[in-house]
Short mmCIF file of C-alpha atoms in Angstrom, two decimals:
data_model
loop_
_atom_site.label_atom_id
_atom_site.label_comp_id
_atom_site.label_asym_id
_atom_site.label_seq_id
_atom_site.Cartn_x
_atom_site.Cartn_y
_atom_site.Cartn_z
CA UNK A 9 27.29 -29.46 -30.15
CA UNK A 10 25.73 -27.53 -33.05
CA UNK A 11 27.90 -27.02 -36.17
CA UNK A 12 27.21 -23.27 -37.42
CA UNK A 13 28.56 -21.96 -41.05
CA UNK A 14 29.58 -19.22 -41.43
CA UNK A 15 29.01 -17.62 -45.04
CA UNK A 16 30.05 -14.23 -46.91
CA UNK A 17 32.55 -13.59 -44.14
CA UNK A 18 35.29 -11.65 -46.17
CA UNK A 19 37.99 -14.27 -46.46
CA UNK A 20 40.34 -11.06 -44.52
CA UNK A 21 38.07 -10.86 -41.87
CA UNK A 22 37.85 -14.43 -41.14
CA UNK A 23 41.99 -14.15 -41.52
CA UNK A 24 41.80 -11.65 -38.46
CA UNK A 25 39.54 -14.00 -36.62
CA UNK A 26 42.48 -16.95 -37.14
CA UNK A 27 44.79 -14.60 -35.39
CA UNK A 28 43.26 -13.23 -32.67
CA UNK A 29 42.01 -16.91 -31.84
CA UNK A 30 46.03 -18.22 -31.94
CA UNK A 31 47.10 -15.32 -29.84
CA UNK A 32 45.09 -17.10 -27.31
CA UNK A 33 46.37 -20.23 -27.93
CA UNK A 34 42.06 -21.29 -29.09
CA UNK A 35 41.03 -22.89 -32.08
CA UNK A 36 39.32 -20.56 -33.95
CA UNK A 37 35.77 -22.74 -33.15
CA UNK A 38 36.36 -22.27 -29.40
CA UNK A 39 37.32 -18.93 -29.92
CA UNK A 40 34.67 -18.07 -32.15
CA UNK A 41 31.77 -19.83 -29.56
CA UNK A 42 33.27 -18.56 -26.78
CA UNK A 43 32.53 -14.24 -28.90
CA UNK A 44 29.48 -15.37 -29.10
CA UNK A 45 28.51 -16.33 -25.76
CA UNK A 46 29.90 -13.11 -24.65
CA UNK A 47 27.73 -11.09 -27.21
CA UNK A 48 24.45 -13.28 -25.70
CA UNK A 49 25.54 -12.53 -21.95
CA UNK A 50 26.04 -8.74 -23.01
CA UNK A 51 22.63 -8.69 -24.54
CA UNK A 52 20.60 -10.01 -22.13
CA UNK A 53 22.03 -8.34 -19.15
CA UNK A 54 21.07 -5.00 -21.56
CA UNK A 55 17.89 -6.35 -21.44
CA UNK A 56 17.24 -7.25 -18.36
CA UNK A 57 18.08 -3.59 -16.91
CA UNK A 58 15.25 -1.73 -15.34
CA UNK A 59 13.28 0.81 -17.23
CA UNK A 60 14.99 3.77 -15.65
CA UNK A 61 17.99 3.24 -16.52
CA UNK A 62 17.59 1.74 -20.27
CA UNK A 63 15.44 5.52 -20.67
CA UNK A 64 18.66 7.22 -19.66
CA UNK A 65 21.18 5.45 -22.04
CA UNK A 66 18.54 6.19 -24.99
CA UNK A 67 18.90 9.91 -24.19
CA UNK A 68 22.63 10.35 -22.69
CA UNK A 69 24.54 12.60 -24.64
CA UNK A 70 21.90 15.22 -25.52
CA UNK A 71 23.44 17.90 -23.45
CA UNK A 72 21.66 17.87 -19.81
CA UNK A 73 24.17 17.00 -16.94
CA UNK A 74 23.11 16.11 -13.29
CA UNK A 75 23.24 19.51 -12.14
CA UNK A 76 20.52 20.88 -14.53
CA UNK A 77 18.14 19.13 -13.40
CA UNK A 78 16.89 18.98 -9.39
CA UNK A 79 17.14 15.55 -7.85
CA UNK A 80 13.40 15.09 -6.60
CA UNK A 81 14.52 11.59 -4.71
CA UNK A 82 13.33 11.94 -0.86
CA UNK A 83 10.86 14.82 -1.45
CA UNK A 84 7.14 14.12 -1.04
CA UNK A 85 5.10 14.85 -4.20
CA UNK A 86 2.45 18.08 -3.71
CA UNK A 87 -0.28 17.94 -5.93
CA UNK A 88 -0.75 20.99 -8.37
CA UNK A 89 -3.50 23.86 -7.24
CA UNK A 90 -6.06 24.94 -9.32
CA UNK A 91 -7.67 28.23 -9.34
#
């Protein structure tokens, strides 16, 4: 297994990190691996998500709801007409 070092980890922080890891009976290595493995699987499945729906987290929260905007799903497509 790879040894990793932490440095500049505020000597509080890393104090917090000691506890959480007892409260689950894990030595703060396994407990500290096992954060990180959960950050990777996190990431990748963020990244792995289709196009669609990684354009609608970027823009959630700017004020449209589903009901402003017509659901187009199951209609066909007519082409514009120009005079």
């Amino acid at each position: 297994m790879t040894e990793l070092q932490l440095k500049d980890i505020d000597s509080d922080q890393l104090h917090q990190l000691e506890e959480i890891a007892a409260e689950q009976g894990q030595p703060l290595d396994v407990f500290v691996a096992a954060v990180l493995t959960d950050i990777l699987r996190h990431h990748r499945a963020e990244r792995e998500k289709g196009l669609g729906t990684r354009i609608a987290k970027r823009f959630e929260g700017i004020g449209l709801n589903d009901q402003e905007i017509e659901e187009l799903r199951g209609h066909a497509v007519q082409p514009p007409e120009f005079d």
